[in-house]
Amino acid sequence: MRVPHRWRRLRRATACALVAVAAVVMSGCDAAEGGIATQEGIPQEIKLLGVRDQTGPVAYAGIGGARGGKLAITEINRSGFLGDGVKLTIEEIDTAGSIETASAEMAQATADRTVHAIMGPTQGQQAATVAPMVERAQVPTIFTQAGSDGVVINDYTFRATAPMASYYHLATEYLAAKGLRDVSVLYNATYPTFAEIGEGAFPKQADRHGLNIVSSTPVQSTTQDFTTPVRSIAGENPEAVVMLLTEPQSVTALTQLRQAGYDGQVMGTSVQGGGNLTEAGRHGEGVIYPTDFSPALRSEKARDFVAAFRERFGQKPDVYAAEGYDGMWWLARAIKASGSASREGIKRGLQQVAKEGFDGVMGELTFEGNDMRVPGVLVRWNGRSEELVSDGGAS
């Protein structure tokens, strides 16, 4: 992993980005005239870059995606999937939670004609910032997470994570089926994915299923103490609480909610996956959440993936690893489908595979344009591991 020199780079990140983008724009017209990544056919080495957080508050998403991708690369190379001796290689670059660093690194990456494709930033704001750059440089880029609008916006931007809102109906349907109709919502209003669900998708789904939203409380990404909002929610005593917060926030808020005396059902998100509720101890037991992947899935592909990941990394894979894994296999299938690892060949192949769909560790994968969709799964945290509540067709 290449780590940027933070203090020097952050001062000049914006300037670097502008210079590099200018270089990309100047070279964009003659991109087909030279560079390994512009040549048709499949070379012996196909160079990829991962430009995503490896440190910072949501590094878990970038680390998980990178690990899942590396496991897939090992399997792809070992199996000869792309031809005898053909190897995918990847270098990881840490964007360190910074939009400026992501812009600078992506500008340099897209200007490098030896780079065939990029695995893009996981943070929505970073991804939306660099997406236009990807189009100008015409470098196929696969994002995981990055649930914001403005990410999948052109022929070169792809996303291997289904928008959380596209399967959050599993949570709403469960609440309605269990008769838990009075619901309070606590959501991070500055995190685009959670804001979209808290302000749009969930209220619409709740209305459709006859749920009553007692209160809806927005907080900021910087909020660390939830004493005031959870006391208010506990006083309302709803039949369920929908919690749309980042991983560290959710542990704190859940603990404070239980300490405030609330003992009803809590509905979370995939952020609670991967054992992230362990830190909440007994307060996390019984939390239910929809997710795009769980180690509890029973399909052969999912079981094999869990076993291989545990053998290599010594732990169960989380949703981010599953997304990185399926995303890398999408890329490999694209190269094979088009018969070319050129940037244009990969773009064509990704679009072709998206039209056909394929079976991944997250289930039967379909696409809306360049954007992945998954069946989704509803799970319950029992204090030690996830248990299936309903599989949504993913198992």
GROMACS .gro file of C-alpha atoms in nm:
model
  395
    1MET     CA    1   0.000   0.000   0.000
    2ARG     CA    2   0.132   0.341  -0.092
    3VAL     CA    3   0.057   0.602   0.174
    4PRO     CA    4   0.066   0.969   0.075
    5HIS     CA    5   0.291   1.205   0.264
    6ARG     CA    6   0.004   1.368   0.450
    7TRP     CA    7   0.146   1.699   0.566
    8ARG     CA    8   0.318   1.782   0.241
    9ARG     CA    9   0.049   1.639   0.017
   10LEU     CA   10  -0.255   1.777   0.185
   11ARG     CA   11  -0.121   2.132   0.145
   12ARG     CA   12  -0.083   2.088  -0.224
   13ALA     CA   13  -0.348   1.825  -0.294
   14THR     CA   14  -0.587   2.058  -0.470
   15ALA     CA   15  -0.312   2.210  -0.680
   16CYS     CA   16  -0.184   1.865  -0.773
   17ALA     CA   17  -0.533   1.756  -0.869
   18LEU     CA   18  -0.585   2.058  -1.094
   19VAL     CA   19  -0.251   2.009  -1.266
   20ALA     CA   20  -0.308   1.639  -1.316
   21VAL     CA   21  -0.663   1.687  -1.438
   22ALA     CA   22  -0.536   1.938  -1.690
   23ALA     CA   23  -0.285   1.680  -1.808
   24VAL     CA   24  -0.559   1.422  -1.839
   25VAL     CA   25  -0.780   1.655  -2.040
   26MET     CA   26  -0.490   1.737  -2.272
   27SER     CA   27  -0.410   1.369  -2.321
   28GLY     CA   28  -0.771   1.249  -2.337
   29CYS     CA   29  -0.805   1.320  -2.710
   30ASP     CA   30  -0.508   1.104  -2.802
   31ALA     CA   31  -0.559   0.836  -2.537
   32ALA     CA   32  -0.579   0.566  -2.801
   33GLU     CA   33  -0.240   0.662  -2.946
   34GLY     CA   34  -0.021   0.501  -2.684
   35GLY     CA   35   0.018   0.343  -2.344
   36ILE     CA   36  -0.009  -0.020  -2.238
   37ALA     CA   37  -0.361   0.023  -2.102
   38THR     CA   38  -0.491   0.151  -2.437
   39GLN     CA   39  -0.377  -0.150  -2.639
   40GLU     CA   40  -0.632  -0.415  -2.733
   41GLY     CA   41  -0.581  -0.776  -2.634
   42ILE     CA   42  -0.487  -0.929  -2.300
   43PRO     CA   43  -0.127  -0.870  -2.181
   44GLN     CA   44   0.056  -1.090  -1.932
   45GLU     CA   45   0.014  -0.828  -1.658
   46ILE     CA   46  -0.300  -0.623  -1.607
   47LYS     CA   47  -0.226  -0.338  -1.368
   48LEU     CA   48  -0.498  -0.209  -1.137
   49LEU     CA   49  -0.501   0.061  -0.871
   50GLY     CA   50  -0.711   0.074  -0.555
   51VAL     CA   51  -0.768   0.436  -0.452
   52ARG     CA   52  -0.961   0.424  -0.124
   53ASP     CA   53  -0.939   0.479   0.250
   54GLN     CA   54  -0.701   0.251   0.437
   55THR     CA   55  -0.685   0.482   0.739
   56GLY     CA   56  -0.936   0.725   0.889
   57PRO     CA   57  -1.285   0.697   1.041
   58VAL     CA   58  -1.434   0.470   0.772
   59ALA     CA   59  -1.117   0.283   0.678
   60TYR     CA   60  -1.297  -0.044   0.750
   61ALA     CA   61  -1.481  -0.011   0.416
   62GLY     CA   62  -1.163   0.041   0.215
   63ILE     CA   63  -0.968  -0.228   0.399
   64GLY     CA   64  -1.248  -0.482   0.359
   65GLY     CA   65  -1.288  -0.405  -0.009
   66ALA     CA   66  -0.914  -0.434  -0.068
   67ARG     CA   67  -0.894  -0.770   0.110
   68GLY     CA   68  -1.188  -0.912  -0.080
   69GLY     CA   69  -1.038  -0.793  -0.406
   70LYS     CA   70  -0.698  -0.945  -0.328
   71LEU     CA   71  -0.857  -1.281  -0.250
   72ALA     CA   72  -1.041  -1.270  -0.583
   73ILE     CA   73  -0.719  -1.178  -0.767
   74THR     CA   74  -0.542  -1.477  -0.613
   75GLU     CA   75  -0.819  -1.709  -0.733
   76ILE     CA   76  -0.836  -1.549  -1.078
   77ASN     CA   77  -0.460  -1.574  -1.132
   78ARG     CA   78  -0.425  -1.923  -0.986
   79SER     CA   79  -0.710  -2.063  -1.197
   80GLY     CA   80  -0.582  -1.918  -1.525
   81PHE     CA   81  -0.924  -1.761  -1.575
   82LEU     CA   82  -0.786  -1.494  -1.809
   83GLY     CA   83  -0.537  -1.720  -1.986
   84ASP     CA   84  -0.211  -1.899  -1.914
   85GLY     CA   85   0.031  -1.675  -1.729
   86VAL     CA   86  -0.202  -1.373  -1.729
   87LYS     CA   87  -0.189  -1.194  -1.394
   88LEU     CA   88  -0.395  -0.920  -1.238
   89THR     CA   89  -0.192  -0.698  -1.004
   90ILE     CA   90  -0.312  -0.421  -0.776
   91GLU     CA   91  -0.151  -0.142  -0.576
   92GLU     CA   92  -0.349   0.020  -0.295
   93ILE     CA   93  -0.330   0.396  -0.237
   94ASP     CA   94  -0.463   0.541   0.089
   95THR     CA   95  -0.697   0.837   0.048
   96ALA     CA   96  -0.697   0.873   0.430
   97GLY     CA   97  -1.049   1.010   0.459
   98SER     CA   98  -0.968   1.319   0.251
   99ILE     CA   99  -1.153   1.441  -0.058
  100GLU     CA  100  -0.848   1.646  -0.160
  101THR     CA  101  -0.616   1.346  -0.135
  102ALA     CA  102  -0.862   1.129  -0.328
  103SER     CA  103  -0.878   1.391  -0.605
  104ALA     CA  104  -0.501   1.423  -0.630
  105GLU     CA  105  -0.438   1.049  -0.628
  106MET     CA  106  -0.715   0.976  -0.879
  107ALA     CA  107  -0.587   1.247  -1.111
  108GLN     CA  108  -0.242   1.089  -1.110
  109ALA     CA  109  -0.385   0.738  -1.147
  110THR     CA  110  -0.605   0.824  -1.444
  111ALA     CA  111  -0.314   0.999  -1.617
  112ASP     CA  112  -0.097   0.685  -1.589
  113ARG     CA  113  -0.142   0.493  -1.914
  114THR     CA  114  -0.012   0.171  -1.762
  115VAL     CA  115  -0.320   0.154  -1.537
  116HIS     CA  116  -0.598  -0.054  -1.694
  117ALA     CA  117  -0.872   0.006  -1.435
  118ILE     CA  118  -0.926   0.154  -1.090
  119MET     CA  119  -1.109   0.040  -0.779
  120GLY     CA  120  -1.240   0.375  -0.661
  121PRO     CA  121  -1.301   0.548  -0.327
  122THR     CA  122  -1.558   0.403  -0.088
  123GLN     CA  123  -1.666   0.736   0.062
  124GLY     CA  124  -1.956   0.886  -0.128
  125GLN     CA  125  -1.825   1.243  -0.128
  126GLN     CA  126  -1.483   1.131  -0.252
  127ALA     CA  127  -1.640   0.914  -0.521
  128ALA     CA  128  -1.876   1.186  -0.645
  129THR     CA  129  -1.584   1.429  -0.663
  130VAL     CA  130  -1.366   1.202  -0.879
  131ALA     CA  131  -1.640   1.055  -1.103
  132PRO     CA  132  -1.621   1.339  -1.361
  133MET     CA  133  -1.243   1.293  -1.369
  134VAL     CA  134  -1.292   0.926  -1.456
  135GLU     CA  135  -1.510   1.022  -1.752
  136ARG     CA  136  -1.260   1.276  -1.885
  137ALA     CA  137  -0.974   1.030  -1.863
  138GLN     CA  138  -1.186   0.737  -1.987
  139VAL     CA  139  -1.056   0.493  -1.726
  140PRO     CA  140  -1.308   0.228  -1.612
  141THR     CA  141  -1.351   0.262  -1.237
  142ILE     CA  142  -1.543   0.029  -1.006
  143PHE     CA  143  -1.660   0.179  -0.678
  144THR     CA  144  -1.772  -0.014  -0.372
  145GLN     CA  145  -1.990   0.151  -0.108
  146ALA     CA  146  -1.999   0.514  -0.234
  147GLY     CA  147  -2.378   0.522  -0.212
  148SER     CA  148  -2.417   0.889  -0.299
  149ASP     CA  149  -2.586   1.031  -0.604
  150GLY     CA  150  -2.341   1.157  -0.865
  151VAL     CA  151  -2.114   0.850  -0.861
  152VAL     CA  152  -2.241   0.627  -1.142
  153ILE     CA  153  -2.281   0.906  -1.395
  154ASN     CA  154  -2.116   0.795  -1.720
  155ASP     CA  155  -1.992   0.499  -1.925
  156TYR     CA  156  -1.673   0.462  -1.720
  157THR     CA  157  -1.817   0.463  -1.367
  158PHE     CA  158  -1.944   0.137  -1.216
  159ARG     CA  159  -2.057   0.039  -0.868
  160ALA     CA  160  -2.030  -0.308  -0.710
  161THR     CA  161  -2.243  -0.216  -0.410
  162ALA     CA  162  -2.620  -0.207  -0.428
  163PRO     CA  163  -2.759   0.118  -0.285
  164MET     CA  164  -2.867   0.045   0.072
  165ALA     CA  165  -3.207   0.194  -0.006
  166SER     CA  166  -3.262  -0.072  -0.275
  167TYR     CA  167  -3.286  -0.353  -0.017
  168TYR     CA  168  -3.384  -0.163   0.299
  169HIS     CA  169  -3.743  -0.263   0.226
  170LEU     CA  170  -3.652  -0.592   0.398
  171ALA     CA  171  -3.638  -0.401   0.727
  172THR     CA  172  -3.967  -0.219   0.668
  173GLU     CA  173  -4.145  -0.539   0.569
  174TYR     CA  174  -4.018  -0.715   0.881
  175LEU     CA  175  -4.140  -0.438   1.111
  176ALA     CA  176  -4.482  -0.443   0.947
  177ALA     CA  177  -4.506  -0.823   0.962
  178LYS     CA  178  -4.421  -0.821   1.333
  179GLY     CA  179  -4.672  -0.545   1.407
  180LEU     CA  180  -4.401  -0.300   1.517
  181ARG     CA  181  -4.576   0.001   1.369
  182ASP     CA  182  -4.469   0.296   1.588
  183VAL     CA  183  -4.111   0.375   1.488
  184SER     CA  184  -3.856   0.642   1.585
  185VAL     CA  185  -3.571   0.719   1.347
  186LEU     CA  186  -3.218   0.835   1.441
  187TYR     CA  187  -3.000   0.907   1.139
  188ASN     CA  188  -2.674   1.068   1.030
  189ALA     CA  189  -2.789   1.354   0.808
  190THR     CA  190  -2.443   1.436   0.671
  191TYR     CA  191  -2.372   1.081   0.550
  192PRO     CA  192  -2.543   1.071   0.207
  193THR     CA  193  -2.653   0.707   0.218
  194PHE     CA  194  -2.816   0.742   0.559
  195ALA     CA  195  -2.970   1.078   0.476
  196GLU     CA  196  -3.124   0.929   0.163
  197ILE     CA  197  -3.285   0.647   0.362
  198GLY     CA  198  -3.379   0.853   0.667
  199GLU     CA  199  -3.535   1.137   0.470
  200GLY     CA  200  -3.658   0.955   0.160
  201ALA     CA  201  -3.666   0.578   0.122
  202PHE     CA  202  -3.772   0.478   0.473
  203PRO     CA  203  -4.057   0.732   0.513
  204LYS     CA  204  -4.197   0.621   0.175
  205GLN     CA  205  -4.167   0.253   0.267
  206ALA     CA  206  -4.315   0.317   0.611
  207ASP     CA  207  -4.617   0.489   0.459
  208ARG     CA  208  -4.664   0.203   0.214
  209HIS     CA  209  -4.660  -0.057   0.493
  210GLY     CA  210  -4.868   0.136   0.743
  211LEU     CA  211  -4.589   0.229   0.984
  212ASN     CA  212  -4.611   0.545   1.195
  213ILE     CA  213  -4.291   0.749   1.231
  214VAL     CA  214  -4.313   0.888   1.585
  215SER     CA  215  -4.002   1.105   1.547
  216SER     CA  216  -3.710   1.148   1.308
  217THR     CA  217  -3.391   1.290   1.459
  218PRO     CA  218  -3.095   1.396   1.242
  219VAL     CA  219  -2.740   1.409   1.381
  220GLN     CA  220  -2.406   1.500   1.226
  221SER     CA  221  -2.108   1.283   1.134
  222THR     CA  222  -1.918   1.457   1.413
  223THR     CA  223  -2.177   1.366   1.678
  224GLN     CA  224  -2.024   1.138   1.942
  225ASP     CA  225  -2.261   1.181   2.237
  226PHE     CA  226  -2.623   1.079   2.179
  227THR     CA  227  -2.753   1.128   2.533
  228THR     CA  228  -3.011   1.394   2.443
  229PRO     CA  229  -3.169   1.229   2.135
  230VAL     CA  230  -3.180   0.878   2.285
  231ARG     CA  231  -3.340   1.003   2.606
  232SER     CA  232  -3.609   1.165   2.395
  233ILE     CA  233  -3.658   0.844   2.197
  234ALA     CA  234  -3.669   0.632   2.513
  235GLY     CA  235  -3.936   0.869   2.646
  236GLU     CA  236  -4.143   0.813   2.332
  237ASN     CA  237  -4.112   0.436   2.387
  238PRO     CA  238  -4.173   0.339   2.022
  239GLU     CA  239  -4.217  -0.023   1.923
  240ALA     CA  240  -3.896  -0.003   1.718
  241VAL     CA  241  -3.604   0.233   1.657
  242VAL     CA  242  -3.442   0.263   1.315
  243MET     CA  243  -3.076   0.360   1.361
  244LEU     CA  244  -2.887   0.490   1.056
  245LEU     CA  245  -2.541   0.573   1.188
  246THR     CA  246  -2.175   0.500   1.114
  247GLU     CA  247  -2.010   0.206   1.289
  248PRO     CA  248  -1.853   0.393   1.585
  249GLN     CA  249  -2.162   0.611   1.624
  250SER     CA  250  -2.399   0.315   1.628
  251VAL     CA  251  -2.214   0.141   1.910
  252THR     CA  252  -2.226   0.454   2.127
  253ALA     CA  253  -2.586   0.542   2.043
  254LEU     CA  254  -2.708   0.187   2.097
  255THR     CA  255  -2.536   0.162   2.434
  256GLN     CA  256  -2.677   0.498   2.546
  257LEU     CA  257  -3.024   0.405   2.416
  258ARG     CA  258  -3.032   0.087   2.624
  259GLN     CA  259  -2.893   0.271   2.927
  260ALA     CA  260  -3.176   0.523   2.886
  261GLY     CA  261  -3.419   0.238   2.945
  262TYR     CA  262  -3.532   0.148   2.594
  263ASP     CA  263  -3.566  -0.229   2.547
  264GLY     CA  264  -3.760  -0.247   2.219
  265GLN     CA  265  -3.647  -0.365   1.875
  266VAL     CA  266  -3.359  -0.178   1.711
  267MET     CA  267  -3.324  -0.194   1.332
  268GLY     CA  268  -2.982  -0.102   1.197
  269THR     CA  269  -2.793  -0.121   0.868
  270SER     CA  270  -2.515  -0.324   0.707
  271VAL     CA  271  -2.270  -0.104   0.900
  272GLN     CA  272  -2.349  -0.324   1.200
  273GLY     CA  273  -2.220  -0.627   1.006
  274GLY     CA  274  -1.881  -0.789   1.031
  275GLY     CA  275  -1.901  -0.817   1.409
  276ASN     CA  276  -1.909  -0.440   1.456
  277LEU     CA  277  -2.169  -0.480   1.731
  278THR     CA  278  -1.932  -0.686   1.945
  279GLU     CA  279  -1.811  -0.369   2.115
  280ALA     CA  280  -2.167  -0.292   2.226
  281GLY     CA  281  -2.173  -0.612   2.432
  282ARG     CA  282  -2.516  -0.715   2.561
  283HIS     CA  283  -2.664  -0.389   2.432
  284GLY     CA  284  -2.612  -0.513   2.076
  285GLU     CA  285  -2.788  -0.846   2.119
  286GLY     CA  286  -3.105  -0.876   1.916
  287VAL     CA  287  -3.035  -0.589   1.676
  288ILE     CA  288  -3.168  -0.671   1.329
  289TYR     CA  289  -3.041  -0.520   1.005
  290PRO     CA  290  -3.063  -0.569   0.629
  291THR     CA  291  -2.735  -0.621   0.450
  292ASP     CA  292  -2.606  -0.723   0.109
  293PHE     CA  293  -2.396  -1.008   0.251
  294SER     CA  294  -2.363  -1.218   0.565
  295PRO     CA  295  -2.127  -1.503   0.655
  296ALA     CA  296  -2.446  -1.684   0.757
  297LEU     CA  297  -2.555  -1.720   0.394
  298ARG     CA  298  -2.588  -2.084   0.289
  299SER     CA  299  -2.510  -2.081  -0.083
  300GLU     CA  300  -2.207  -2.279  -0.197
  301LYS     CA  301  -2.035  -1.967  -0.330
  302ALA     CA  302  -2.087  -1.783  -0.001
  303ARG     CA  303  -1.962  -2.077   0.208
  304ASP     CA  304  -1.652  -2.120  -0.009
  305PHE     CA  305  -1.579  -1.748   0.010
  306VAL     CA  306  -1.613  -1.740   0.389
  307ALA     CA  307  -1.380  -2.040   0.424
  308ALA     CA  308  -1.116  -1.897   0.189
  309PHE     CA  309  -1.128  -1.555   0.352
  310ARG     CA  310  -1.093  -1.699   0.702
  311GLU     CA  311  -0.797  -1.910   0.592
  312ARG     CA  312  -0.617  -1.609   0.446
  313PHE     CA  313  -0.707  -1.331   0.690
  314GLY     CA  314  -0.798  -1.520   1.007
  315GLN     CA  315  -1.148  -1.376   1.036
  316LYS     CA  316  -1.490  -1.387   0.874
  317PRO     CA  317  -1.544  -1.155   0.578
  318ASP     CA  318  -1.766  -0.850   0.616
  319VAL     CA  319  -1.992  -0.687   0.358
  320TYR     CA  320  -1.706  -0.471   0.230
  321ALA     CA  321  -1.493  -0.777   0.158
  322ALA     CA  322  -1.781  -0.944  -0.026
  323GLU     CA  323  -1.834  -0.633  -0.238
  324GLY     CA  324  -1.463  -0.611  -0.318
  325TYR     CA  325  -1.458  -0.979  -0.410
  326ASP     CA  326  -1.761  -0.971  -0.639
  327GLY     CA  327  -1.641  -0.641  -0.785
  328MET     CA  328  -1.306  -0.793  -0.883
  329TRP     CA  329  -1.476  -1.096  -1.038
  330TRP     CA  330  -1.699  -0.856  -1.232
  331LEU     CA  331  -1.381  -0.699  -1.370
  332ALA     CA  332  -1.225  -1.036  -1.457
  333ARG     CA  333  -1.544  -1.151  -1.628
  334ALA     CA  334  -1.546  -0.824  -1.821
  335ILE     CA  335  -1.195  -0.878  -1.957
  336LYS     CA  336  -1.282  -1.232  -2.060
  337ALA     CA  337  -1.612  -1.127  -2.218
  338SER     CA  338  -1.458  -0.852  -2.431
  339GLY     CA  339  -1.133  -1.036  -2.499
  340SER     CA  340  -0.943  -0.719  -2.413
  341ALA     CA  341  -0.785  -0.561  -2.106
  342SER     CA  342  -0.763  -0.219  -2.269
  343ARG     CA  343  -0.955   0.055  -2.096
  344GLU     CA  344  -1.214   0.049  -2.372
  345GLY     CA  345  -1.225  -0.331  -2.366
  346ILE     CA  346  -1.281  -0.339  -1.991
  347LYS     CA  347  -1.555  -0.076  -2.020
  348ARG     CA  348  -1.733  -0.278  -2.290
  349GLY     CA  349  -1.693  -0.597  -2.091
  350LEU     CA  350  -1.825  -0.448  -1.767
  351GLN     CA  351  -2.132  -0.326  -1.952
  352GLN     CA  352  -2.183  -0.664  -2.119
  353VAL     CA  353  -2.156  -0.857  -1.791
  354ALA     CA  354  -2.390  -0.606  -1.627
  355LYS     CA  355  -2.655  -0.674  -1.892
  356GLU     CA  356  -2.629  -1.049  -1.830
  357GLY     CA  357  -2.578  -1.049  -1.452
  358PHE     CA  358  -2.388  -1.324  -1.271
  359ASP     CA  359  -2.389  -1.538  -0.959
  360GLY     CA  360  -2.166  -1.393  -0.686
  361VAL     CA  361  -2.108  -1.447  -0.317
  362MET     CA  362  -2.382  -1.188  -0.251
  363GLY     CA  363  -2.632  -1.394  -0.454
  364GLU     CA  364  -2.774  -1.349  -0.802
  365LEU     CA  365  -2.633  -1.014  -0.908
  366THR     CA  366  -2.831  -0.794  -1.143
  367PHE     CA  367  -2.770  -0.438  -1.257
  368GLU     CA  368  -2.947  -0.115  -1.332
  369GLY     CA  369  -2.717   0.024  -1.595
  370ASN     CA  370  -2.369   0.016  -1.440
  371ASP     CA  371  -2.506  -0.010  -1.085
  372MET     CA  372  -2.522  -0.346  -0.904
  373ARG     CA  373  -2.834  -0.483  -0.734
  374VAL     CA  374  -2.847  -0.769  -0.483
  375PRO     CA  375  -3.130  -0.973  -0.325
  376GLY     CA  376  -3.023  -0.864   0.024
  377VAL     CA  377  -3.054  -1.052   0.351
  378LEU     CA  378  -3.200  -0.970   0.693
  379VAL     CA  379  -2.992  -1.083   0.992
  380ARG     CA  380  -2.998  -1.069   1.371
  381TRP     CA  381  -2.690  -1.021   1.590
  382ASN     CA  382  -2.698  -1.274   1.874
  383GLY     CA  383  -2.400  -1.133   2.062
  384ARG     CA  384  -2.150  -1.360   1.887
  385SER     CA  385  -2.250  -1.387   1.523
  386GLU     CA  386  -2.519  -1.316   1.266
  387GLU     CA  387  -2.828  -1.533   1.230
  388LEU     CA  388  -3.050  -1.534   0.922
  389VAL     CA  389  -3.392  -1.378   0.971
  390SER     CA  390  -3.482  -1.385   0.601
  391ASP     CA  391  -3.253  -1.426   0.303
  392GLY     CA  392  -3.437  -1.215   0.045
  393GLY     CA  393  -3.333  -1.476  -0.211
  394ALA     CA  394  -2.958  -1.434  -0.146
  395SER     CA  395  -2.892  -1.774   0.008
   0.00000   0.00000   0.00000
